[in-house]
mmCIF file of C-alpha atoms in Angstrom:
data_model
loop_
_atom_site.group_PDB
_atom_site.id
_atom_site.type_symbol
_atom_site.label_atom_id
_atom_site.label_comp_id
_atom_site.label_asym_id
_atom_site.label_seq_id
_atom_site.Cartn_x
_atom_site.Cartn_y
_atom_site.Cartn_z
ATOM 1 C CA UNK A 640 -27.916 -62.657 -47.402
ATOM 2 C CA UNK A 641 -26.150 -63.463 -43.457
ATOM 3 C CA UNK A 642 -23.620 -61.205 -42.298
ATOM 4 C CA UNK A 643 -20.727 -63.373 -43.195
ATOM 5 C CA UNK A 644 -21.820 -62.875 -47.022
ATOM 6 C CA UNK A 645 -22.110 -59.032 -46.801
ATOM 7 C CA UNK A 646 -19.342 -58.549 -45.244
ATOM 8 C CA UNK A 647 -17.339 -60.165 -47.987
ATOM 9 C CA UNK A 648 -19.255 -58.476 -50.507
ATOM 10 C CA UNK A 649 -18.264 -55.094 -48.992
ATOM 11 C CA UNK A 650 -14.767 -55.789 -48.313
ATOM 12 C CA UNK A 651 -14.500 -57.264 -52.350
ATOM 13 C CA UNK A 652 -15.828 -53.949 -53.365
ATOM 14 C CA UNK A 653 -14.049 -51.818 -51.151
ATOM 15 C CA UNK A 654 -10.900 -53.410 -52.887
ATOM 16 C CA UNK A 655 -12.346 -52.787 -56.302
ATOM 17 C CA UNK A 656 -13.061 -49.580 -55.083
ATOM 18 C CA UNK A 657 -9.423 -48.865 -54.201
ATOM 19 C CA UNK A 658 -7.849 -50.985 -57.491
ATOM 20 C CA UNK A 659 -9.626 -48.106 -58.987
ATOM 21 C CA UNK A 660 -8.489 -45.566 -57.750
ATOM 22 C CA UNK A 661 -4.826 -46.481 -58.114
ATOM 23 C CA UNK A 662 -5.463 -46.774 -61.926
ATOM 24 C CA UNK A 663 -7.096 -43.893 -62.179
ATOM 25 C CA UNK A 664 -4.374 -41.847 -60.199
ATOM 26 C CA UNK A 665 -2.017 -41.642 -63.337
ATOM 27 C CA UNK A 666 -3.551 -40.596 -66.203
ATOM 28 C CA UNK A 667 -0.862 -41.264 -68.764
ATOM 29 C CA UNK A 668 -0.634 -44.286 -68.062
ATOM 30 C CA UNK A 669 -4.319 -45.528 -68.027
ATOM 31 C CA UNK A 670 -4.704 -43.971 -71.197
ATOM 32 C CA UNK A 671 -2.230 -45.897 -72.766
ATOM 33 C CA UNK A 672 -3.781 -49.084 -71.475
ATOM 34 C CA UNK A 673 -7.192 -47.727 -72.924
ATOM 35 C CA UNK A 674 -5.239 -47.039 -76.334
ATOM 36 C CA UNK A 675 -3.515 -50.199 -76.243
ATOM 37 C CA UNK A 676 -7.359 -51.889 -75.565
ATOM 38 C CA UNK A 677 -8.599 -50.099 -78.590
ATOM 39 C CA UNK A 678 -11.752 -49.626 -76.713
ATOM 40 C CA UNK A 679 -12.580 -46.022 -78.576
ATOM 41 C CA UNK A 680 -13.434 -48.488 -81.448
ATOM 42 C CA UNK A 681 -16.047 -50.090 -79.342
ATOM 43 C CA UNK A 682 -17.791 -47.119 -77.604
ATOM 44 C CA UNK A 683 -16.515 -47.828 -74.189
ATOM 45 C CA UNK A 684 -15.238 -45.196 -71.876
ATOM 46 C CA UNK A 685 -12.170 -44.936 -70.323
ATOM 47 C CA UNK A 686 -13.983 -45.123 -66.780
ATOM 48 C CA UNK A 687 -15.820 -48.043 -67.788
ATOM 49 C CA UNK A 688 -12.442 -50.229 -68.932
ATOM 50 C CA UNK A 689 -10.826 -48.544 -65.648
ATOM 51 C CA UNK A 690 -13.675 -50.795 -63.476
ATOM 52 C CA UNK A 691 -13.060 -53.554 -65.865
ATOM 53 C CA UNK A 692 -9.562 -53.168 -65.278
ATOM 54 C CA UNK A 693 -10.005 -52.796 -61.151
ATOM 55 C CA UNK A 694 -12.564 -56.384 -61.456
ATOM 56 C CA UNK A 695 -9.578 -58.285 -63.526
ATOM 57 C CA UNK A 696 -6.868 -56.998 -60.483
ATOM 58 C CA UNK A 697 -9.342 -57.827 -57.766
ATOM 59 C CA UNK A 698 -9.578 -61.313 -59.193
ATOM 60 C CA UNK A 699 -5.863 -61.605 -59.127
ATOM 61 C CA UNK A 700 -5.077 -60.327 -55.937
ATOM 62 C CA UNK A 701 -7.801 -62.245 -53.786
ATOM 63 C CA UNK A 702 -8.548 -60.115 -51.223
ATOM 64 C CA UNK A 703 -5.210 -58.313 -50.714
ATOM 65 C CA UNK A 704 -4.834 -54.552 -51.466
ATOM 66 C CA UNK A 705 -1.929 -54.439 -54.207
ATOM 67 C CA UNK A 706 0.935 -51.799 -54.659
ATOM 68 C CA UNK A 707 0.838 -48.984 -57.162
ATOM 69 C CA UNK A 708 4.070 -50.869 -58.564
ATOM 70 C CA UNK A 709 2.693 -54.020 -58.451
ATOM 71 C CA UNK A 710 -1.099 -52.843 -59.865
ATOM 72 C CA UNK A 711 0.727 -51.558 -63.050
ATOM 73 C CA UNK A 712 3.046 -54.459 -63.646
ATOM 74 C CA UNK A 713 0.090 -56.890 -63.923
ATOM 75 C CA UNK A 714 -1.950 -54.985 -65.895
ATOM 76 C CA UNK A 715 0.910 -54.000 -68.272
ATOM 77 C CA UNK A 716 1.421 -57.780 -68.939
ATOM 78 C CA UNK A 717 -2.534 -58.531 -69.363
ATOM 79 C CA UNK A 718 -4.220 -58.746 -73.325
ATOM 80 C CA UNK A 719 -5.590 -55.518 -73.311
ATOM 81 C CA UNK A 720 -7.217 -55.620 -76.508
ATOM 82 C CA UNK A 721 -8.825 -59.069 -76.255
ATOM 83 C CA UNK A 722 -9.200 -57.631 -72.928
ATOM 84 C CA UNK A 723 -11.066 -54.401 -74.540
ATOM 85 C CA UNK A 724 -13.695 -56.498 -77.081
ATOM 86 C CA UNK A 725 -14.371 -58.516 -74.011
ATOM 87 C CA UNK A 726 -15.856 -55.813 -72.057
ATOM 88 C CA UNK A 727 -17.485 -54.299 -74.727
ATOM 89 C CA UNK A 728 -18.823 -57.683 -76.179
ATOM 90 C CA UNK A 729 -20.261 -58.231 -72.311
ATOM 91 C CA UNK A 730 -22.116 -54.516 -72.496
ATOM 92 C CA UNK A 731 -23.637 -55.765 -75.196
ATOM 93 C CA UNK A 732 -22.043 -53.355 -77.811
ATOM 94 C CA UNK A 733 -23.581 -54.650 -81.145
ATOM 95 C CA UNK A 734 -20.190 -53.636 -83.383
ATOM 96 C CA UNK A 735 -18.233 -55.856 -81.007
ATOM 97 C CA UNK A 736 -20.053 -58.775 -81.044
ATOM 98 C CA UNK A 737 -20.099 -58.701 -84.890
ATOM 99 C CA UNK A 738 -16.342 -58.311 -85.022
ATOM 100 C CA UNK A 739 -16.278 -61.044 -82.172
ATOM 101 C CA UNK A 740 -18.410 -63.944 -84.293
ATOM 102 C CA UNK A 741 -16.550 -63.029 -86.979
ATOM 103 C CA UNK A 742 -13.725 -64.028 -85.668
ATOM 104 C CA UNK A 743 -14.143 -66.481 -83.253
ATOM 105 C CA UNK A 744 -16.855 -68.253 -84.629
ATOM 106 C CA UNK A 745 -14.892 -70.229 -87.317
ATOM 107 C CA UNK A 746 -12.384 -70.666 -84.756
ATOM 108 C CA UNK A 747 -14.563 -72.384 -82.210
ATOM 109 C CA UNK A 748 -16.265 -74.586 -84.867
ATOM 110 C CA UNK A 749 -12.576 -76.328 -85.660
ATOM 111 C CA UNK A 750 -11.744 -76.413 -82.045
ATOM 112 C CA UNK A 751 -14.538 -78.422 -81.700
ATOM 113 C CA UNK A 752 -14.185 -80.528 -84.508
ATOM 114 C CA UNK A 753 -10.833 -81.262 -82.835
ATOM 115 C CA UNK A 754 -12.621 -82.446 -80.061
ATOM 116 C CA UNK A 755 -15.479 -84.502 -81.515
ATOM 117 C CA UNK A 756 -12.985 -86.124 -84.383
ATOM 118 C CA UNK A 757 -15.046 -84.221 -86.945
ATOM 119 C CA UNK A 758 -14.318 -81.821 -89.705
ATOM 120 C CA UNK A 759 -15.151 -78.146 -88.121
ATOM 121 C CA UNK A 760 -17.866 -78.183 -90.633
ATOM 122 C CA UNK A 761 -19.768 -81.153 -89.183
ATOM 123 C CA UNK A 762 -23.569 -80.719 -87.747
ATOM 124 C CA UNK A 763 -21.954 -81.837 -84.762
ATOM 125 C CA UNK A 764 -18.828 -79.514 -84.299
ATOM 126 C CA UNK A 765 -21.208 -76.420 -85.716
ATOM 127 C CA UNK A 766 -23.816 -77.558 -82.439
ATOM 128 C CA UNK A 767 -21.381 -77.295 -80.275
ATOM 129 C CA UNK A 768 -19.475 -74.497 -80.948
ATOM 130 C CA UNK A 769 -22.233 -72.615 -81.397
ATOM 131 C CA UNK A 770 -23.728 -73.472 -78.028
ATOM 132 C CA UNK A 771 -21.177 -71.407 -76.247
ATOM 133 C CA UNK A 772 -22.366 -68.704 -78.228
ATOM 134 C CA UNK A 773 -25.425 -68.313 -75.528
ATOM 135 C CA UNK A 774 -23.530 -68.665 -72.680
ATOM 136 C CA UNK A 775 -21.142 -65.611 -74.234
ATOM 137 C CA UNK A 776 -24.016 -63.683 -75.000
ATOM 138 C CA UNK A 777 -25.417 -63.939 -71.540
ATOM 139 C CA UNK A 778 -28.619 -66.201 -72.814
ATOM 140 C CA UNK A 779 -28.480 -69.242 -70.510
ATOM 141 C CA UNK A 780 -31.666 -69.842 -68.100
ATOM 142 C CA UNK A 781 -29.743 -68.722 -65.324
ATOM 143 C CA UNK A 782 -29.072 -65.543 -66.613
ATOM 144 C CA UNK A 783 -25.729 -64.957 -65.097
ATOM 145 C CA UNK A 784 -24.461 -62.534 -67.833
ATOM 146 C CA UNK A 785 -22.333 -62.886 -70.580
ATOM 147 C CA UNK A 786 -19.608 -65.726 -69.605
ATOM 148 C CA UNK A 787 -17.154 -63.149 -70.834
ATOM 149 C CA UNK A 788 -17.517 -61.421 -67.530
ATOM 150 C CA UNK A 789 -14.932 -64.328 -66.695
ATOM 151 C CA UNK A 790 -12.339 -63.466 -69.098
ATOM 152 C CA UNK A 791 -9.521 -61.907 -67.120
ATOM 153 C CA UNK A 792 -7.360 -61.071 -69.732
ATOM 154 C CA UNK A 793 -4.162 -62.808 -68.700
ATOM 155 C CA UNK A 794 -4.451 -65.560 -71.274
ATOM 156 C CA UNK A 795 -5.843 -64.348 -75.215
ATOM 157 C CA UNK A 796 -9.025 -64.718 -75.941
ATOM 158 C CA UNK A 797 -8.167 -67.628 -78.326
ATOM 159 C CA UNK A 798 -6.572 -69.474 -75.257
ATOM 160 C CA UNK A 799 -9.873 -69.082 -73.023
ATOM 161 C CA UNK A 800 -12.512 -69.567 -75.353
ATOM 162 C CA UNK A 801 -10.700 -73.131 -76.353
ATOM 163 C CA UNK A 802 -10.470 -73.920 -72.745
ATOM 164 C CA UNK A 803 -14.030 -72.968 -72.032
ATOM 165 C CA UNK A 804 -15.674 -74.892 -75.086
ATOM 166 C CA UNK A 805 -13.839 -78.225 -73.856
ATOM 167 C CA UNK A 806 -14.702 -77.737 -70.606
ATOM 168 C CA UNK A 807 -18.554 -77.353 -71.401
ATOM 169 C CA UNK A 808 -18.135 -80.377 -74.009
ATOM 170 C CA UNK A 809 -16.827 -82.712 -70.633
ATOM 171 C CA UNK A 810 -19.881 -81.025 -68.470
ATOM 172 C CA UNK A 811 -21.726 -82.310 -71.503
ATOM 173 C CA UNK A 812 -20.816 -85.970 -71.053
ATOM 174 C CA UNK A 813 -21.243 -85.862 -68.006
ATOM 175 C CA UNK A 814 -24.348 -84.943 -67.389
ATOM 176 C CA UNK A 815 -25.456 -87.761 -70.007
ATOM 177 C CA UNK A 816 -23.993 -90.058 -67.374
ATOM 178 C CA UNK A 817 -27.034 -89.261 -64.905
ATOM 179 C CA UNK A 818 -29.602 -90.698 -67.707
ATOM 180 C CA UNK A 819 -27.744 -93.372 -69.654
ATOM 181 C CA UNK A 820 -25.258 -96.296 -68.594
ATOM 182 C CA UNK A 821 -22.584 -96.363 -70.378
ATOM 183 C CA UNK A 822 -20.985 -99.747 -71.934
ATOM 184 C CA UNK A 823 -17.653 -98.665 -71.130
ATOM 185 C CA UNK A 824 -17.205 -96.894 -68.043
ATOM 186 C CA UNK A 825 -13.110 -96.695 -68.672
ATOM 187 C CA UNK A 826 -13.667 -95.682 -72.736
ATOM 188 C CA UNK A 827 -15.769 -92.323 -71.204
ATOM 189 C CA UNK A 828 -13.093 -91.319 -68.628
ATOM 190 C CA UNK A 829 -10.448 -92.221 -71.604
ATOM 191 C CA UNK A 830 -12.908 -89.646 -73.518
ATOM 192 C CA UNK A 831 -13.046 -86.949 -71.292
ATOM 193 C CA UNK A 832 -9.094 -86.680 -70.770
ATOM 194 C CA UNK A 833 -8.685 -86.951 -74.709
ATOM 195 C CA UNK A 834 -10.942 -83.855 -74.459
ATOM 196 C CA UNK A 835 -9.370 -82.264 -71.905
ATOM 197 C CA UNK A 836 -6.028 -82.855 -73.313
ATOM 198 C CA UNK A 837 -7.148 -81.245 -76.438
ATOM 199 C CA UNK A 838 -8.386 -77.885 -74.820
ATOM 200 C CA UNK A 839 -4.382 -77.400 -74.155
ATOM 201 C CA UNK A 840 -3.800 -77.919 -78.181
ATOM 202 C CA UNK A 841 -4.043 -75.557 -80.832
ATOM 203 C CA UNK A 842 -6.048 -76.601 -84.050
ATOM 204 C CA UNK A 843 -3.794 -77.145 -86.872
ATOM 205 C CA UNK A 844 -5.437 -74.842 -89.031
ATOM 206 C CA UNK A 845 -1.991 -72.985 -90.165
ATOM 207 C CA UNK A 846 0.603 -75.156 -91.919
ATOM 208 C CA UNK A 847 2.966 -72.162 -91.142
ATOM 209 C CA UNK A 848 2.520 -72.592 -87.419
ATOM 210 C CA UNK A 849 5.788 -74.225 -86.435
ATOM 211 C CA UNK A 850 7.633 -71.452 -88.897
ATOM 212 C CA UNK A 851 6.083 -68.548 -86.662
ATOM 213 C CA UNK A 852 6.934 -69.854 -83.513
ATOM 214 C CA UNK A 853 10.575 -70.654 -84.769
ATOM 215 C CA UNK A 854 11.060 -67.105 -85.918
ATOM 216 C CA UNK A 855 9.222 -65.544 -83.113
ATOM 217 C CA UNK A 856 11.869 -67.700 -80.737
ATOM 218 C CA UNK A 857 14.724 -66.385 -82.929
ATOM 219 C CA UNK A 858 13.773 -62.763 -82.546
ATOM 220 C CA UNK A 859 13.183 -62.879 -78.851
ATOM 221 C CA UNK A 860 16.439 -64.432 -78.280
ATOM 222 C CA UNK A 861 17.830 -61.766 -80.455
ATOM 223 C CA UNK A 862 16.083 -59.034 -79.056
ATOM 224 C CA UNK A 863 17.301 -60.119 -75.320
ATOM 225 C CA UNK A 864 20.836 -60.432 -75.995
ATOM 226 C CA UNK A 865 20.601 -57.035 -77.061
ATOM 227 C CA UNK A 866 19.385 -55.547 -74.277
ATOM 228 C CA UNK A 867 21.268 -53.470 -71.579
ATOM 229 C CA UNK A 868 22.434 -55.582 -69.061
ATOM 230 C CA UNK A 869 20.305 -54.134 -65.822
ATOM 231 C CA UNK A 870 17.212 -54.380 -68.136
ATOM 232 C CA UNK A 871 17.952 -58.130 -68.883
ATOM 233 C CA UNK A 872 19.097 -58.922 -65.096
ATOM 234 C CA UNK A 873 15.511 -56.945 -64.327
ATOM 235 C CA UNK A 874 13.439 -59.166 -66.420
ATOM 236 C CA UNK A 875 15.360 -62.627 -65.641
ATOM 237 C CA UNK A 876 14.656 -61.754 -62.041
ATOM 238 C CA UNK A 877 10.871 -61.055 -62.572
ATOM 239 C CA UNK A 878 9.976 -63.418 -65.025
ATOM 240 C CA UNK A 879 12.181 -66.310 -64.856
ATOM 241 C CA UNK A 880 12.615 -66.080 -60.887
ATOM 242 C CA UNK A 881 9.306 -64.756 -60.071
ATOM 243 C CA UNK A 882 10.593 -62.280 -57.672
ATOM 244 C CA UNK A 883 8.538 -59.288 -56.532
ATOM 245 C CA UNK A 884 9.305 -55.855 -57.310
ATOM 246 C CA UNK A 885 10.931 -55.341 -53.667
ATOM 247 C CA UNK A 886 13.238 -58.258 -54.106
ATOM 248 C CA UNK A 887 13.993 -56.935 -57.569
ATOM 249 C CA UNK A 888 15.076 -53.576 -55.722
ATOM 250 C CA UNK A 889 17.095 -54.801 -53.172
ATOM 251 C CA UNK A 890 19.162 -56.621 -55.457
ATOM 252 C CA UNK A 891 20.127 -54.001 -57.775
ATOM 253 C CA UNK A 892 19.931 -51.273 -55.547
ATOM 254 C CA UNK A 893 16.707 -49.225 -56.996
ATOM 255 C CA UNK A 894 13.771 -48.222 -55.601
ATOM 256 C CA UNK A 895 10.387 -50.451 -56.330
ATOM 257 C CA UNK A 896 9.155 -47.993 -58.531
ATOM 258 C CA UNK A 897 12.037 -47.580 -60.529
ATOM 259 C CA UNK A 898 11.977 -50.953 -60.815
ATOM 260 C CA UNK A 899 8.114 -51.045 -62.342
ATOM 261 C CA UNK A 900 9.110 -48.190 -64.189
ATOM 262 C CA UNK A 901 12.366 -50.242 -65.403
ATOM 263 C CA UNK A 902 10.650 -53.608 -66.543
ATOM 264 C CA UNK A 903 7.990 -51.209 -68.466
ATOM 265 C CA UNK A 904 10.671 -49.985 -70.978
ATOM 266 C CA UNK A 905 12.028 -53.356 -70.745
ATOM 267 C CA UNK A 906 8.957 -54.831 -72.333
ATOM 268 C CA UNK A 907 8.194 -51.965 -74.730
ATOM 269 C CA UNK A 908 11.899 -52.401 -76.094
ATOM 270 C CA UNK A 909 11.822 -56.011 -76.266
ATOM 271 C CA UNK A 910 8.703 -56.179 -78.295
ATOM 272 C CA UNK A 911 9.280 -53.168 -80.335
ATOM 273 C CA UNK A 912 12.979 -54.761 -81.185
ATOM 274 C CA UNK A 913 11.225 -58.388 -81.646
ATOM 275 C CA UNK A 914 8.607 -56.619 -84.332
ATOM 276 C CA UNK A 915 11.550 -55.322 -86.074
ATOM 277 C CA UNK A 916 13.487 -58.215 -86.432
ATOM 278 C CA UNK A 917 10.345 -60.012 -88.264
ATOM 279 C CA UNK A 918 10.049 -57.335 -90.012
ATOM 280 C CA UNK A 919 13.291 -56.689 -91.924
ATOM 281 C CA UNK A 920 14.282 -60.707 -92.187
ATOM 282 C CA UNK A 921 17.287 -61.987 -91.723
ATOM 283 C CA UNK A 922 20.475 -62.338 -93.535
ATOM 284 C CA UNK A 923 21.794 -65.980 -95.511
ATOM 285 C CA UNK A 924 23.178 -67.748 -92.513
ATOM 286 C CA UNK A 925 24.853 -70.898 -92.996
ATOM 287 C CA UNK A 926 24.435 -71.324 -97.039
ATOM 288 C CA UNK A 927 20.844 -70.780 -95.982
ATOM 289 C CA UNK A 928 19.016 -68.224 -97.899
ATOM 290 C CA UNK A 929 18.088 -64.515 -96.912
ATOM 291 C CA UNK A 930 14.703 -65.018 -95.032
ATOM 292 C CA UNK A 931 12.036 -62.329 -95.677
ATOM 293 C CA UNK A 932 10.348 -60.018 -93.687
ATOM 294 C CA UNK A 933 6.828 -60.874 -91.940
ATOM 295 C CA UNK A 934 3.709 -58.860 -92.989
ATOM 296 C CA UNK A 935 2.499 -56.708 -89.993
ATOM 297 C CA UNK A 936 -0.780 -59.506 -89.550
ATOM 298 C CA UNK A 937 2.081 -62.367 -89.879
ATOM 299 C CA UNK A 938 4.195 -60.745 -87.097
ATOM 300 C CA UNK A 939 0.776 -60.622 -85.261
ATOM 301 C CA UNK A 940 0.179 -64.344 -85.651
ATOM 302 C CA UNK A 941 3.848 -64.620 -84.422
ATOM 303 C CA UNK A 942 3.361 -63.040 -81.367
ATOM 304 C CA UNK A 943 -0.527 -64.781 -80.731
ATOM 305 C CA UNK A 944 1.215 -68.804 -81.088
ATOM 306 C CA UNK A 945 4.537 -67.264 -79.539
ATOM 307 C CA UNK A 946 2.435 -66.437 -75.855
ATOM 308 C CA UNK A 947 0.144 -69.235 -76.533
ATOM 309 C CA UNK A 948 2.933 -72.521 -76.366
ATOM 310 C CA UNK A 949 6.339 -71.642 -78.062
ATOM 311 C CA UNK A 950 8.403 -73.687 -76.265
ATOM 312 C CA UNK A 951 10.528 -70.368 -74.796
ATOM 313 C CA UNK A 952 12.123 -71.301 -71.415
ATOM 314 C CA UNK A 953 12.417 -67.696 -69.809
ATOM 315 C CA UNK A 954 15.449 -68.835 -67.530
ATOM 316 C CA UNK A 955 17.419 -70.305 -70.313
ATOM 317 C CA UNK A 956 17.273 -66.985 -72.599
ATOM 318 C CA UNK A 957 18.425 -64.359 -69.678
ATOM 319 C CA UNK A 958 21.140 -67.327 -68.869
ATOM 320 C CA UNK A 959 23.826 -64.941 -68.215
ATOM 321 C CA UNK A 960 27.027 -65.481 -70.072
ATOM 322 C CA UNK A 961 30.491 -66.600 -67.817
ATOM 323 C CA UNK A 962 31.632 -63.025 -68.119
ATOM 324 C CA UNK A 963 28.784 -60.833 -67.721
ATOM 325 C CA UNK A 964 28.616 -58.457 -64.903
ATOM 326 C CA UNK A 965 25.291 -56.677 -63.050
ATOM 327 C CA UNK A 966 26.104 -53.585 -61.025
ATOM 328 C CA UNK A 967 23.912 -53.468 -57.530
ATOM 329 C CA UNK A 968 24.498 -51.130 -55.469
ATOM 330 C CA UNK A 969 27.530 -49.626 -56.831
ATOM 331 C CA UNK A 970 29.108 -53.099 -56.294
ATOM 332 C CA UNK A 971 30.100 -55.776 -59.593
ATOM 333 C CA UNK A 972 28.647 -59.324 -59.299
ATOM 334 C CA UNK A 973 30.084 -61.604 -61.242
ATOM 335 C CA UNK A 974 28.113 -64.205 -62.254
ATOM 336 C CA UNK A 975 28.964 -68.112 -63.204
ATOM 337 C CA UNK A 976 28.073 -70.134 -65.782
ATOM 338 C CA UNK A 977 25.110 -72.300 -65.773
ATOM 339 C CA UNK A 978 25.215 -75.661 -63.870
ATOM 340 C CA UNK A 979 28.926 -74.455 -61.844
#
């Protein structure tokens, strides 16, 4: 290894090093991440998860030493449970990789079938599904480690896994390039972006899909309009303006970490009020009638399609309305309506 290489080796962990640190400098907190991970179910300590945590962060942050603020927003928005069976699925913990296949093994299976054109119970679909299943396990000649190591957590595991199998399935045609020629050169490329394409879809396995993501939209909307009006200015600003914590501040007057602090609750509420909507149904609207409540695993399929590709636009739901008004500063802004 030159100098160059350990140099960036050192500085990566030194970063790691100090990621860590950060998360483990409120307690509280990090345990409620480890909760929220569920890994006690797996085995896996709280210090491990904390250096699984610190790798995820350091791959986010490239190089650049974030805020305490900043550090606990992004791993308060990441899929800490997928995150959890992850890690413990790449230490090789036996109970989580026989919750893991049975799970995602069916799954995998129909995404491929999706991509091959085949029923997910085909020879062909079943091969290569269950191909991936090496490279997950850490099996592959180049012994890398399990590919999970890769999983960040800021997509579900669901998401990833799909993107990863159709992105092994083009590598796959590809490399069968280098010992066969290929009667139609344009029909493979036309192949591999079908494939590609399909990575981005979600098999049609659940005829109630479009339902869940309909409701799921319904509730969110609900559950914003609800909200205080600081809390909703908080989270338009974030999420639908991307701006950082300081930018946040300045705005409305607060301090960076009451801002963090702020868009915490936010979230909390908004999911906690979005789980009780689908819970209790709604009321006959419209000569409609009353809709029932959602089981706890159907408000948990809800929430999986709703962050995979509901069609939310995060701008359009904080829209403010022509009369609404956000204190900053002591000071009123009134804000116009959309397009004006």
């Amino acid at each position: 290894m030159d100098m160059q290489a350990k140099k960036g080796s050192a500085d990566s962990a030194g970063i790691a090093g100090g990621v860590a640190a950060i998360l483990r400098s409120d307690g509280a907190i990090l345990a409620d991440w480890c909760a929220l991970a569920g890994i006690a179910e797996w085995g896996i300590s709280a210090e491990r998860f904390t250096e699984e945590l610190a790798r995820c962060a350091e791959a986010r942050f490239r190089g650049e030493q974030p805020s305490v603020d900043e550090l606990r927003v992004y791993v308060g928005a990441l899929r800490l449970k997928d995150l959890g069976l992850a890690c413990a699925c790449a230490d090789g913990v036996a109970e989580a990789w026989e919750h893991f296949v049975g799970v995602y093994r069916g799954y995998l299976r129909a995404c491929a079938g999706v991509m091959l054109a085949r029923s997910a119970s085909a020879p062909e679909a079943e091969e290569l599904a269950d191909s991936l299943f090496a490279e997950l396990y850490g099996l592959t000649a180049e012994k890398r480690g399990s590919l999970l190591r890769y999983f960040h957590g800021r997509s579900s595991l669901k998401t990833w896994l799909r993107a990863v199998l159709a992105q092994r399935h083009v590598d796959k045609i590809r490399a069968g390039r280098k010992f066969q020629e290929l009667e139609d050169e344009d029909g493979g490329r036309q192949a591999e972006s079908r494939i590609a394409a399909m990575a981005t879809l979600q098999v049609a396995a659940d005829p109630h899909r479009a339902k869940y993501l309909l409701k799921f939209t319904e509730a969110l909307q609900t559950a914003l309009k609800n909200l205080d009006a600081r809390d909703a200015e908080r989270l338009r600003m974030h999420y639908g303006e991307q701006k950082k914590l300081a930018e946040i501040g300045r705005a409305l007057g607060e301090h960076e970490s009451s801002v963090s602090r702020h868009l915490e609750k936010a979230r909390r509420d908004v999911r906690s009020a979005v789980e009780e909507i689908l819970r209790a149904g709604s009321e006959a609207v419209n000569g409609e009638g009353r809709s029932g409540g959602m089981s706890e695993a159907e408000i948990a399929l809800c929430f999986e399609y709703g962050a995979e590709d509901a069609p939310i636009d995060l701008d359009k739901l904080f829209s403010p309305s022509p009369a609404r008004k956000v204190e900053s500063g002591g000071k009123e802004i009134r804000e116009p309506r959309p397009g004006i």
